[in-house]
Amino acid sequence: MGEKRTHPGAAGRATSADQPTSLRNVVLVGHSGAGKTTLVEALALATGAVNRAGRVEDGGCLSDYDEIEHRQQRSVQLSLVPVDWGGIRINVLDTPGYADFVGELRAGLRAADAALFVVSAADGVDGATRMVWDECAAVGMPRALVITHLEAARADFDQMTRLCADALGGDDPDAVLPLYLPLYGTAGADGHAPVHGLIGLLTQRVFDYSSGERVERAPEADELPLIEEARNRLIEGIIAESEDESLMDRYLAGEDIDLKTLVGDLETAVARGTFHPVLAAAPAAEGAREGLGTIELLDLIARGFPTPAEREAPAVTTPDGKPRPALTCDPAGPLVAEVVKTSSDPYVGRLSLVRVFSGTLRPDETVHVSGHGLTDRGHEDHDVDERIGALSTPFGKTQRSLTKAIAGDLACVAKLTRAETGDTLSDKNAPLLMEPWSMPDPLLPVAIQAHSKADEDKLSQGLSRLVAEDPTMRLEHNQGTHQVVLWCLGEAHVDVALERLRSRYGVQVDTVPYKVPLRETFGDKAAGRGRHVKQSGGHGQYAICEIEVEPLPGGSGIEFVDKVVGGAVPRQFIPSVEKGVRAQAARGVAAGYPLVDVRVTLLDGKAHSVDSSDAAFQTAGALALREAASDARIHLLEPVAEVTVLVADEYVGAAMSDLSGRRGRVVGTEQAGHGRTLVRAEVPEIEISRYAVDLRSLSHGTGRFHRTYARHEPMPPQLAARLREQEDDGS
């Protein structure tokens, strides 16, 4: 950031860090296609961690951290690439930009101490990126921006920095300003001038890449006017964040503020999260080591981003919820680490990517694993001691051994067979539990079934491993529909989950139509007679009962009332009638859905001194209920959900109209701040099984929703009839 005639040079392989002050953890954030993975490769190339673009020194492919991730396809995994720069270990966390894998993004935010927002000059800032920016702002996470794709024909760096300031600067757009301006060459036949260098606004030095190497020089006369206005604005923005309140008065009075003071105040403001510099980046020319802007970016990360010791650690409690003192980033402190990602390797087994917040983690020691709070997603609460295996740092397809991982560092841990994403590792003699990070609710259901008998035998184990890796996925065994349902974040999330089941765990599954758990009830009062009389030699079967069925208010369940007089049905067989009625109600009486919200009254019956039995009266009770249903109006009841939808103000009208089209009842709206509105509605669940996908399209990726079960309500007769026809056709 200050004047540098030489850079620290390539440090090559990352090694164990000795002090938190020599660590930087930075997460890359941006929409799909913004160039995050390309930028990671450029940083690795500039530091000597790779010997040419996309290749690790020992032959592993940098972009093959996960078998599904390829350079020409979307990234679906959080990946860690550690590099060394001037004695600083930089853990670069590359996150997916696609909305379906926001769980990986949130894990990256948890593991990092600063965020680098990657914005394409050709595409700009999308709504999802703005939302993540706001989340980072809420917790005071330091942020910087990198503008990529400057080579695109319609790219305009100046315009893009203004758009970033307007979209992300909030009430203080002067806190989002460029540190460098791109230096353009001669325009080609298409009118687009290539970028071949950067002009440092503070140093007033030019870093020229036109020769294929980074050459520092003084600006030429015609280049000086390009930087004067931008430089003055940058200096004013830095001074506005300075702790020296006299600095602005001195500057406005005409005093020339020295470069060392400006750089120091800039670094302090960046680390504090109150100033957000904008840089530019472009891939390296053929045969060159440094891409445009990579050296400047590495300097910013090493000198401006905070150390782990400068960031507050998440709160901790004992496993039973008792609060404990706040953690400090001290390698000699109590061991507290967190699993931020879990993956399975066909050769190594399960690998856990761990962020150490306190203490020092060493190979082959026994730790306590605590996991709580995600039982609704198929993750059982557990407290167990486990011996960890080797420690390593990932890079490409390789794992480089580590002797230790100190507070503030990230490492891969082998052989943690019980630990899942989000779990806490701590001293076995003083176990602790970290406050969990926010995870999005999976709201897109996909019903699956084993493709063959062989797959059925492996399905349970494969699914349990799948959800252990991904806390944004929920596994449900629906008792009402008897379906196995995976709840995911979107269609791409579904595709990746099913592919992992097949490729990693050898389980082939088929998707089947998802069923909403419907119910049945009586629309009016009805009577039924159940007669079960059989004579076939020896003891026969004899039971007759008469019942009356009447509807009850929603949520009443099944009531059974005995009004038999004179012993027509012996006392010992009345529970048998009730058992038969309830068994038939569970099976349904019309369309095969459970019967609810009725009162069944036993009025009369007959018994035989020899042939009557418990089984006979159970059968008679079931027959009586079925006969009553044959003469009554049976309503199908559908579940209704309370839905809250958070959308940008410009999409409120579209969201409300869409909900109304789903037979929803909008019950209110309220302002949620940051230009967003919360819409509350009640919507039949059958209408929102794909709402996670549809809302994303409607709101351009900015909408979120949450739903909770409210009650069951009668389905409109025409829809119920159509559903019965579809089921008859399906059968």
XYZ file of C-alpha atoms in Angstrom:
731
model
C 0.000 0.000 0.000
C 2.895 2.333 0.700
C 5.733 2.815 -1.776
C 7.395 -0.531 -2.433
C 10.226 -0.871 -4.924
C 10.466 -4.617 -4.281
C 7.967 -7.111 -3.046
C 8.591 -9.852 -0.470
C 8.947 -12.500 -3.132
C 7.623 -16.006 -3.349
C 7.527 -17.914 -0.099
C 6.408 -21.218 -1.590
C 4.860 -23.847 0.639
C 2.876 -22.697 3.658
C 4.076 -24.064 7.002
C 2.851 -24.053 10.583
C 2.479 -20.562 12.016
C 4.122 -19.769 15.368
C 2.154 -16.689 16.437
C -1.353 -15.374 15.669
C 0.219 -12.063 14.581
C 1.743 -13.852 11.580
C -1.668 -15.117 10.393
C -4.361 -13.596 8.191
C -7.640 -15.362 7.424
C -9.554 -13.878 4.496
C -12.699 -15.138 2.795
C -13.525 -14.351 -0.832
C -17.152 -13.359 -1.448
C -18.915 -12.681 -4.725
C -21.519 -13.935 -7.155
C -20.900 -16.925 -9.384
C -18.598 -16.013 -12.261
C -17.086 -12.949 -10.572
C -13.623 -14.516 -10.746
C -12.943 -15.618 -7.166
C -11.221 -18.908 -8.000
C -9.172 -17.261 -10.761
C -8.059 -14.648 -8.244
C -7.046 -17.350 -5.748
C -4.934 -18.972 -8.444
C -3.323 -15.616 -9.228
C -2.434 -15.111 -5.557
C -0.989 -18.614 -5.360
C 1.050 -18.008 -8.504
C 2.383 -14.670 -7.239
C 3.513 -16.199 -3.934
C 5.195 -19.183 -5.547
C 2.722 -21.697 -4.148
C 2.122 -22.837 -7.736
C 4.571 -22.849 -10.597
C 2.068 -22.001 -13.302
C -1.578 -21.010 -13.414
C -3.794 -23.746 -12.022
C -0.985 -26.192 -11.150
C 0.446 -27.042 -7.749
C 4.182 -27.675 -7.499
C 3.685 -31.393 -6.833
C 1.262 -31.819 -9.710
C -2.112 -31.506 -8.022
C -4.686 -29.349 -9.761
C -5.494 -26.262 -7.723
C -9.122 -26.125 -8.776
C -9.720 -29.816 -7.993
C -10.133 -29.294 -4.221
C -13.446 -31.097 -4.635
C -14.221 -33.609 -7.351
C -17.276 -31.638 -8.485
C -15.468 -28.319 -8.703
C -13.843 -27.425 -12.015
C -12.553 -24.168 -13.412
C -15.152 -24.089 -16.151
C -18.032 -24.926 -13.796
C -19.468 -23.379 -10.671
C -17.644 -23.926 -7.396
C -19.811 -25.743 -4.883
C -17.359 -26.167 -2.014
C -15.563 -24.015 0.507
C -11.847 -24.478 -0.189
C -8.758 -23.347 1.676
C -5.576 -22.206 -0.085
C -2.780 -21.124 2.285
C 0.032 -18.914 0.946
C 2.993 -17.119 2.521
C 3.752 -13.454 1.841
C 6.560 -11.538 3.503
C 6.534 -13.791 6.570
C 2.739 -13.706 6.867
C 0.696 -16.889 6.496
C -2.473 -16.001 4.541
C -5.304 -18.528 4.649
C -7.435 -17.753 1.595
C -10.943 -19.207 1.783
C -12.635 -19.472 -1.602
C -16.431 -19.723 -1.364
C -19.108 -20.660 -3.896
C -20.971 -17.762 -5.443
C -24.102 -19.712 -6.253
C -26.986 -19.142 -3.852
C -27.645 -22.857 -3.312
C -24.316 -23.173 -1.491
C -24.648 -20.248 0.879
C -23.957 -22.661 3.727
C -20.385 -22.964 2.463
C -20.177 -19.161 2.335
C -21.348 -18.820 5.936
C -18.789 -21.394 7.037
C -16.121 -19.323 5.296
C -17.299 -16.167 7.047
C -17.104 -17.991 10.378
C -13.528 -19.136 9.737
C -12.253 -15.767 8.460
C -11.315 -12.472 10.095
C -11.823 -10.294 7.003
C -13.750 -10.488 3.739
C -12.616 -9.692 0.226
C -15.574 -8.952 -2.052
C -14.866 -9.846 -5.668
C -16.934 -7.802 -8.146
C -16.947 -8.297 -11.903
C -16.548 -5.043 -13.835
C -18.812 -6.548 -16.474
C -21.654 -7.582 -14.147
C -21.580 -5.342 -11.079
C -22.939 -5.927 -7.576
C -25.911 -8.256 -7.263
C -28.492 -8.250 -4.497
C -27.116 -11.362 -2.805
C -23.668 -9.748 -2.518
C -25.241 -6.655 -0.925
C -26.959 -8.853 1.646
C -23.679 -10.548 2.602
C -22.032 -7.116 2.830
C -24.732 -6.033 5.276
C -24.202 -9.194 7.342
C -20.476 -8.472 7.551
C -21.198 -4.864 8.494
C -23.508 -5.998 11.295
C -20.641 -7.864 12.989
C -17.959 -5.306 12.096
C -15.985 -7.607 9.797
C -13.317 -5.705 7.809
C -14.008 -5.665 4.074
C -12.234 -4.692 0.874
C -13.239 -4.969 -2.781
C -11.471 -6.250 -5.874
C -12.735 -5.352 -9.344
C -12.115 -8.155 -11.837
C -12.780 -8.731 -15.544
C -11.264 -5.412 -16.519
C -10.493 -6.990 -19.874
C -14.205 -7.227 -20.709
C -15.337 -4.977 -23.541
C -17.936 -3.149 -21.439
C -15.805 -2.937 -18.286
C -15.493 0.523 -16.714
C -13.473 0.680 -13.494
C -14.460 4.229 -12.554
C -18.149 3.554 -13.054
C -17.934 0.264 -11.148
C -16.231 1.860 -8.129
C -18.995 4.470 -7.996
C -21.640 1.736 -8.194
C -19.908 -0.178 -5.389
C -19.783 2.956 -3.241
C -23.480 3.643 -3.824
C -24.571 0.018 -3.311
C -22.312 -0.876 -0.388
C -21.243 2.394 1.207
C -24.619 3.029 2.812
C -24.636 6.417 4.508
C -20.906 6.869 3.896
C -19.982 6.208 0.232
C -16.632 7.933 0.857
C -15.652 4.881 2.920
C -15.521 2.846 -0.322
C -12.747 4.316 -2.475
C -10.051 3.005 -4.855
C -6.398 2.791 -3.797
C -5.240 2.376 -7.379
C -6.469 3.430 -10.798
C -6.048 1.211 -13.848
C -3.614 2.373 -16.530
C -5.060 1.867 -19.983
C -3.164 1.207 -23.188
C -4.085 2.096 -26.765
C -7.637 1.256 -27.784
C -8.049 -1.552 -30.290
C -10.317 -1.805 -33.298
C -13.283 -2.506 -31.028
C -12.661 0.729 -29.143
C -11.726 -1.072 -25.923
C -8.421 -0.049 -24.348
C -6.608 -2.874 -22.480
C -5.463 -2.402 -18.878
C -1.719 -2.837 -18.562
C -0.892 -1.196 -15.257
C -1.962 0.462 -12.016
C -1.400 3.940 -10.660
C -0.946 4.141 -6.886
C -2.984 7.083 -5.624
C -1.098 7.542 -2.354
C 2.403 6.866 -3.630
C 1.825 8.450 -7.055
C 3.805 5.600 -8.553
C 2.929 3.547 -11.633
C 3.150 -0.258 -11.669
C 3.413 -1.116 -15.361
C 2.702 -4.668 -16.540
C 2.883 -4.001 -20.291
C 6.188 -5.874 -20.606
C 4.806 -8.965 -18.883
C 6.642 -8.098 -15.664
C 5.731 -5.699 -12.884
C 7.824 -2.556 -13.423
C 7.589 0.392 -11.044
C 8.127 3.871 -12.432
C 7.206 7.511 -11.933
C 4.073 8.726 -13.679
C 4.456 10.481 -16.975
C 3.165 14.021 -17.431
C -0.032 12.988 -19.189
C -0.815 10.479 -16.424
C -0.714 12.920 -13.513
C -4.077 14.601 -14.232
C -5.716 11.175 -14.063
C -4.971 10.775 -10.390
C -5.287 14.252 -8.822
C -9.025 14.260 -8.142
C -9.144 10.596 -7.083
C -6.085 11.061 -4.853
C -7.559 14.064 -3.055
C -10.797 12.202 -2.424
C -8.908 9.159 -1.110
C -6.826 11.279 1.257
C -9.959 12.990 2.586
C -11.615 9.585 3.072
C -8.617 8.276 5.013
C -8.324 11.395 7.148
C -12.037 11.203 7.970
C -11.342 7.806 9.585
C -8.192 8.955 11.402
C -8.054 8.982 15.190
C -6.094 12.245 14.923
C -8.913 14.795 14.875
C -6.539 17.622 13.948
C -5.501 15.940 10.702
C -8.479 17.153 8.653
C -8.023 20.762 9.735
C -4.338 20.616 8.856
C -5.129 19.079 5.463
C -7.814 21.646 4.643
C -5.401 24.392 5.665
C -3.075 23.215 2.898
C -0.626 21.124 4.898
C 0.863 18.192 2.989
C 0.209 15.079 5.093
C 3.155 12.689 4.953
C 2.729 9.303 3.302
C 3.635 7.300 6.420
C 0.782 8.886 8.403
C -1.731 8.283 5.612
C -0.722 4.651 5.169
C -0.828 4.036 8.912
C -4.303 5.553 9.239
C -5.475 3.610 6.187
C -4.295 0.289 7.605
C -5.928 1.054 10.964
C -9.258 1.988 9.344
C -9.249 -1.143 7.162
C -8.507 -3.429 10.129
C -11.198 -1.681 12.163
C -13.749 -2.242 9.402
C -14.616 1.435 8.842
C -12.856 1.951 5.492
C -13.145 -0.360 2.492
C -10.475 0.062 -0.195
C -11.144 -0.889 -3.796
C -8.447 -2.608 -5.848
C -8.243 -3.981 -9.368
C -7.031 -7.376 -10.536
C -6.431 -9.136 -13.844
C -4.831 -12.503 -14.728
C -1.103 -12.712 -15.358
C 0.138 -12.459 -18.911
C 1.404 -15.658 -20.531
C 4.643 -16.645 -18.828
C 4.418 -13.930 -16.133
C 4.280 -14.744 -12.422
C 2.371 -11.721 -11.156
C -1.101 -10.885 -12.356
C -2.114 -7.248 -12.388
C -2.973 -6.151 -8.862
C -1.995 -9.351 -7.042
C 1.071 -7.833 -5.334
C -0.977 -4.838 -4.201
C -3.715 -7.119 -2.917
C -1.293 -9.329 -0.990
C 0.232 -6.225 0.597
C -3.222 -5.011 1.626
C -4.110 -8.374 3.198
C -0.789 -8.681 5.032
C -0.623 -5.089 6.279
C -4.228 -3.905 6.424
C -6.355 -6.898 7.380
C -6.538 -7.786 11.094
C -4.729 -10.631 12.791
C -6.878 -13.306 14.480
C -5.933 -11.750 17.830
C -7.696 -8.514 16.814
C -11.057 -10.209 16.230
C -13.475 -11.241 18.965
C -14.053 -14.998 19.190
C -17.577 -16.480 19.338
C -19.087 -16.988 22.797
C -18.579 -20.333 24.536
C -20.515 -22.290 27.147
C -20.207 -25.668 28.783
C -22.060 -28.438 26.906
C -24.953 -28.058 29.359
C -25.260 -24.324 28.631
C -23.369 -22.620 31.452
C -21.560 -19.469 30.222
C -17.773 -19.394 30.254
C -15.297 -16.496 30.047
C -14.639 -14.985 26.621
C -11.900 -16.648 24.604
C -8.654 -14.949 23.653
C -6.544 -15.903 20.671
C -3.754 -17.366 22.795
C -1.806 -20.474 21.681
C -1.209 -21.242 25.373
C -4.894 -20.888 26.300
C -7.553 -23.610 26.638
C -8.123 -25.565 23.445
C -11.240 -24.489 21.562
C -11.614 -25.193 17.852
C -14.572 -25.531 15.520
C -15.274 -27.774 12.548
C -16.199 -25.418 9.700
C -16.351 -28.047 6.970
C -16.561 -31.831 6.759
C -15.666 -33.830 3.665
C -14.987 -37.429 2.769
C -11.983 -38.576 0.802
C -12.089 -42.061 -0.766
C -8.488 -42.712 0.318
C -8.037 -40.684 3.517
C -11.557 -40.997 4.921
C -13.332 -38.160 6.689
C -11.482 -34.842 6.824
C -12.540 -31.952 9.049
C -11.482 -28.406 8.241
C -11.019 -26.778 11.644
C -10.543 -23.181 12.788
C -8.616 -22.972 16.064
C -9.853 -20.062 18.200
C -7.834 -20.745 21.350
C -5.002 -23.026 22.416
C -2.949 -25.298 20.190
C -4.138 -28.410 18.358
C -1.621 -31.225 17.939
C -1.740 -34.571 16.109
C -2.778 -37.730 17.950
C -4.209 -35.974 21.010
C -7.612 -36.823 22.447
C -10.186 -34.020 22.326
C -13.815 -33.659 23.336
C -16.312 -33.242 20.509
C -19.519 -31.349 21.304
C -22.351 -30.907 18.850
C -25.763 -29.444 19.644
C -28.677 -27.635 18.091
C -29.289 -29.302 14.718
C -31.327 -32.362 15.686
C -34.138 -31.169 13.416
C -31.767 -31.588 10.456
C -30.675 -35.121 11.202
C -27.672 -34.197 13.377
C -27.931 -35.835 16.773
C -26.646 -33.982 19.829
C -23.490 -35.648 21.053
C -20.658 -35.335 23.536
C -17.829 -37.754 22.907
C -14.054 -38.000 23.256
C -12.123 -38.703 20.061
C -8.479 -39.069 19.195
C -7.603 -36.944 16.217
C -5.294 -38.145 13.484
C -2.780 -36.233 11.424
C -2.937 -32.459 10.967
C -2.463 -31.054 7.500
C -3.125 -28.050 5.346
C -4.977 -28.614 2.065
C -3.768 -27.489 -1.316
C -5.150 -28.935 -4.498
C -5.286 -32.705 -4.232
C -2.510 -32.839 -1.645
C -2.454 -32.589 2.139
C 0.711 -31.069 3.597
C 1.545 -32.277 7.091
C 1.521 -29.860 10.031
C 3.118 -30.371 13.422
C 0.543 -28.146 15.130
C -2.216 -25.601 14.545
C -2.157 -22.610 16.880
C -4.929 -20.215 17.876
C -6.052 -18.299 14.794
C -4.973 -20.930 12.265
C -6.897 -23.367 10.077
C -6.006 -26.998 9.499
C -7.439 -30.284 8.308
C -7.932 -32.991 10.932
C -8.111 -36.650 9.980
C -10.028 -39.504 11.624
C -12.681 -37.508 13.471
C -15.361 -40.093 12.815
C -18.057 -38.492 14.983
C -17.410 -34.780 14.457
C -19.706 -32.922 12.072
C -19.734 -29.442 10.596
C -20.378 -26.919 13.364
C -19.071 -29.113 16.191
C -16.655 -27.839 18.845
C -13.329 -29.480 19.702
C -11.996 -28.752 23.186
C -9.966 -30.154 26.063
C -11.421 -33.499 27.154
C -11.074 -32.453 30.798
C -12.815 -29.093 30.313
C -15.252 -29.469 27.388
C -16.746 -26.350 25.839
C -19.352 -25.566 23.202
C -19.142 -22.618 20.792
C -22.143 -20.517 19.902
C -23.325 -21.821 16.488
C -23.229 -19.648 13.415
C -26.344 -18.760 11.455
C -27.386 -21.360 8.899
C -30.100 -20.928 6.261
C -33.134 -23.191 6.484
C -33.355 -25.808 3.705
C -36.812 -25.237 2.229
C -36.812 -27.194 -1.043
C -37.965 -30.814 -0.531
C -36.979 -33.736 -2.762
C -38.412 -37.179 -2.074
C -36.092 -40.078 -2.873
C -36.131 -43.844 -2.898
C -33.430 -46.445 -3.448
C -32.946 -47.446 -7.082
C -32.458 -51.118 -6.252
C -32.353 -53.538 -3.349
C -28.581 -53.173 -3.167
C -28.947 -49.380 -2.947
C -31.609 -49.750 -0.268
C -29.132 -51.579 1.967
C -26.633 -48.695 1.710
C -29.082 -45.786 1.680
C -29.308 -45.108 5.410
C -25.553 -44.948 5.944
C -25.023 -42.841 2.827
C -27.654 -40.316 3.874
C -26.267 -40.032 7.400
C -22.805 -39.269 6.011
C -24.231 -36.783 3.552
C -26.018 -34.690 6.179
C -22.982 -34.898 8.488
C -21.028 -32.982 5.850
C -23.670 -30.374 5.132
C -25.639 -28.724 7.970
C -27.753 -26.815 5.422
C -29.358 -30.117 4.435
C -32.134 -31.776 6.449
C -33.112 -35.422 6.333
C -36.727 -36.313 7.082
C -38.504 -39.635 7.327
C -42.067 -38.379 6.949
C -44.405 -40.545 8.995
C -47.494 -39.153 7.292
C -46.452 -39.883 3.711
C -43.857 -42.624 4.392
C -41.353 -40.780 2.202
C -37.641 -40.157 2.680
C -37.185 -36.436 2.041
C -34.009 -34.419 1.608
C -34.586 -30.736 2.299
C -32.124 -28.613 0.309
C -31.509 -24.956 -0.564
C -32.170 -25.183 -4.282
C -32.087 -27.354 -7.374
C -28.312 -27.205 -7.760
C -27.965 -28.231 -4.106
C -30.190 -31.237 -4.851
C -28.121 -32.195 -7.921
C -24.852 -32.081 -5.974
C -26.311 -34.053 -3.041
C -27.574 -36.871 -5.274
C -24.299 -36.934 -7.202
C -22.347 -37.241 -3.957
C -24.575 -40.104 -2.857
C -23.771 -41.884 -6.108
C -20.070 -41.089 -6.527
C -18.860 -41.048 -2.907
C -21.101 -43.573 -1.219
C -22.149 -45.775 -4.121
C -25.882 -45.209 -3.578
C -28.125 -44.700 -6.605
C -31.489 -43.106 -5.810
C -34.548 -42.079 -7.790
C -36.545 -38.940 -7.128
C -40.305 -39.297 -6.755
C -43.057 -36.664 -6.478
C -43.012 -35.030 -3.068
C -46.212 -35.529 -1.091
C -47.604 -32.966 1.305
C -49.075 -34.719 4.379
C -52.831 -34.310 3.887
C -55.541 -35.424 6.294
C -59.238 -36.283 6.153
C -62.229 -35.317 8.267
C -65.997 -35.640 8.228
C -67.983 -32.744 6.811
C -71.141 -33.670 8.680
C -72.594 -36.208 11.120
C -72.883 -39.817 9.947
C -73.652 -43.274 11.336
C -72.125 -46.633 10.588
C -72.640 -50.291 11.465
C -69.821 -52.771 11.577
C -70.743 -56.443 11.322
C -68.022 -59.068 11.489
C -69.595 -62.526 11.690
C -67.847 -65.656 10.424
C -68.482 -69.338 11.104
C -65.917 -71.811 9.787
C -65.859 -74.671 12.244
C -64.552 -74.424 15.756
C -64.519 -70.954 17.266
C -66.027 -68.379 14.905
C -65.819 -64.604 14.880
C -68.737 -62.514 16.023
C -68.860 -58.767 16.633
C -71.372 -56.077 15.759
C -71.147 -52.428 16.697
C -72.978 -49.259 15.791
C -71.287 -45.869 15.896
C -72.010 -42.233 15.225
C -69.336 -39.890 13.843
C -69.446 -36.089 14.050
C -66.873 -33.451 13.070
C -64.910 -31.496 15.673
C -62.935 -28.210 15.498
C -59.487 -28.320 13.917
C -56.776 -29.702 16.143
C -59.127 -31.873 18.218
C -57.757 -35.194 17.010
C -59.869 -38.318 17.541
C -62.310 -38.575 20.454
C -63.928 -41.886 21.355
C -67.067 -41.915 23.525
C -68.795 -44.970 24.986
C -72.608 -44.702 25.230
C -73.463 -48.397 25.222
C -76.230 -49.355 27.651
C -77.381 -52.700 28.928
C -74.117 -54.484 28.185
C -74.842 -54.858 24.454
C -71.086 -54.707 23.976
C -69.304 -56.306 26.916
C -66.983 -53.987 28.861
C -63.845 -55.906 27.907
C -64.494 -55.369 24.168
C -65.169 -51.596 24.202
C -61.396 -50.813 24.121
C -61.182 -53.249 21.188
C -63.755 -51.214 19.237
C -61.810 -48.041 19.985
C -58.555 -49.662 18.872
C -60.138 -50.737 15.578
C -61.599 -47.267 14.999
C -58.279 -45.549 15.633
C -56.397 -48.017 13.422
C -58.806 -47.362 10.556
C -58.602 -43.613 11.150
C -54.819 -43.782 10.806
C -55.239 -45.567 7.453
C -57.874 -43.119 6.237
C -61.438 -43.652 5.082
C -61.587 -42.038 1.635
C -58.263 -41.138 -0.008
C -55.856 -42.943 2.290
C -54.912 -39.975 4.487
C -55.218 -40.023 8.297
C -58.644 -39.129 9.668
C -58.637 -36.369 12.295
C -60.908 -34.014 14.211
C -63.929 -36.282 14.741
C -65.823 -37.701 17.697
C -66.727 -41.371 17.373
C -69.521 -42.500 19.706
C -70.199 -46.189 20.280
C -73.997 -46.508 20.647
C -74.873 -50.187 20.456
C -73.745 -53.631 19.376
C -73.986 -57.345 19.823
C -71.689 -60.042 21.116
C -71.554 -63.840 21.278
C -70.620 -65.678 24.433
C -68.167 -67.933 22.592
C -67.240 -66.398 19.240
C -66.688 -62.766 20.261
C -63.068 -61.682 20.705
C -60.766 -58.694 20.844
C -59.772 -59.135 17.192
C -63.387 -59.468 16.069
C -64.449 -56.191 17.709
C -61.371 -54.408 16.333
C -62.455 -55.451 12.845
C -66.069 -54.459 13.521
C -64.984 -51.010 14.722
C -62.965 -50.437 11.565
C -65.861 -51.599 9.354
C -68.278 -49.282 11.148
C -66.058 -46.259 10.563
C -65.669 -47.111 6.867
C -69.443 -47.475 6.462
C -70.058 -44.127 8.146
C -67.578 -42.516 5.747
C -69.323 -44.006 2.711
C -72.469 -42.013 3.502
C -70.795 -38.757 4.590
C -69.056 -35.801 2.978
C -65.327 -36.302 3.545
C -63.122 -33.214 3.413
C -59.454 -33.294 2.536
C -57.435 -31.146 4.923
C -54.203 -29.539 3.728
C -51.463 -28.076 5.929
C -51.239 -24.302 6.000
C -47.969 -22.568 6.815
C -47.248 -19.203 8.357
C -44.793 -17.678 5.888
C -42.561 -14.642 6.359
C -40.901 -13.324 3.204
C -38.051 -10.806 3.338
C -37.577 -8.979 0.030
C -36.144 -5.745 -1.263
C -38.727 -2.971 -1.370
C -38.881 -3.008 -5.176
C -40.092 -6.613 -5.147
C -42.799 -6.301 -2.480
C -45.636 -5.949 -4.966
C -44.483 -8.912 -7.015
C -44.035 -11.038 -3.892
C -47.517 -10.243 -2.563
C -49.104 -10.913 -5.944
C -47.254 -14.221 -6.189
C -48.406 -15.281 -2.719
C -52.011 -14.443 -3.589
C -51.678 -16.599 -6.697
C -50.702 -19.477 -4.412
C -53.990 -19.149 -2.489
C -52.108 -17.273 0.195
C -53.596 -14.702 2.573
C -51.280 -11.753 3.209
C -51.756 -10.761 6.845
C -49.355 -7.816 7.067
C -46.126 -6.119 6.055
C -43.458 -4.261 7.988
C -40.253 -2.420 7.217
C -37.127 -4.450 7.967
C -34.520 -1.763 7.306
C -31.813 -1.549 4.628
C -34.478 -1.096 1.937
C -36.223 -4.380 2.693
C -39.763 -5.353 3.688
C -41.080 -8.329 5.630
C -44.305 -9.797 4.243
C -46.357 -12.100 6.465
C -48.825 -14.533 4.923
C -50.609 -17.842 5.417
C -50.166 -20.186 2.469
C -51.145 -23.821 1.832
C -47.980 -25.904 1.941
C -48.891 -27.722 -1.260
C -48.444 -24.370 -3.047
C -44.950 -23.608 -1.732
C -43.035 -26.849 -2.161
C -40.919 -25.093 -4.840
C -41.145 -21.588 -3.403
C -37.412 -21.585 -2.560
C -36.668 -21.673 -6.299
C -39.483 -19.378 -7.393
C -38.763 -16.656 -4.827
C -35.109 -16.558 -5.837
C -36.155 -15.956 -9.449
C -38.798 -13.393 -8.523
C -36.465 -11.371 -6.285
C -33.285 -11.753 -8.366
C -31.641 -13.765 -5.621
C -32.327 -11.318 -2.778
C -35.466 -12.819 -1.244
C -35.573 -15.069 1.794
C -38.448 -16.797 3.482
C -39.247 -18.860 6.525
C -42.233 -21.048 7.184
C -43.753 -22.777 10.170
C -46.705 -25.129 10.324
C -49.896 -23.363 11.414
C -52.787 -25.805 11.043
C -54.722 -27.990 8.623
C -57.636 -26.457 6.701
C -60.198 -27.940 4.262
C -58.930 -28.018 0.709
C -61.234 -26.440 -1.912
C -63.488 -29.203 -3.328
C -62.352 -28.723 -6.923
C -58.690 -29.070 -5.934
C -59.435 -32.094 -3.769
C -61.265 -33.738 -6.675
C -58.373 -32.997 -9.025
C -55.897 -34.457 -6.538
C -57.936 -37.647 -6.205
C -58.044 -37.966 -9.998
C -54.263 -37.572 -10.211
C -53.739 -40.220 -7.540
C -56.156 -42.587 -9.302
C -54.277 -42.080 -12.578
C -50.971 -42.649 -10.784
C -52.165 -45.875 -9.276
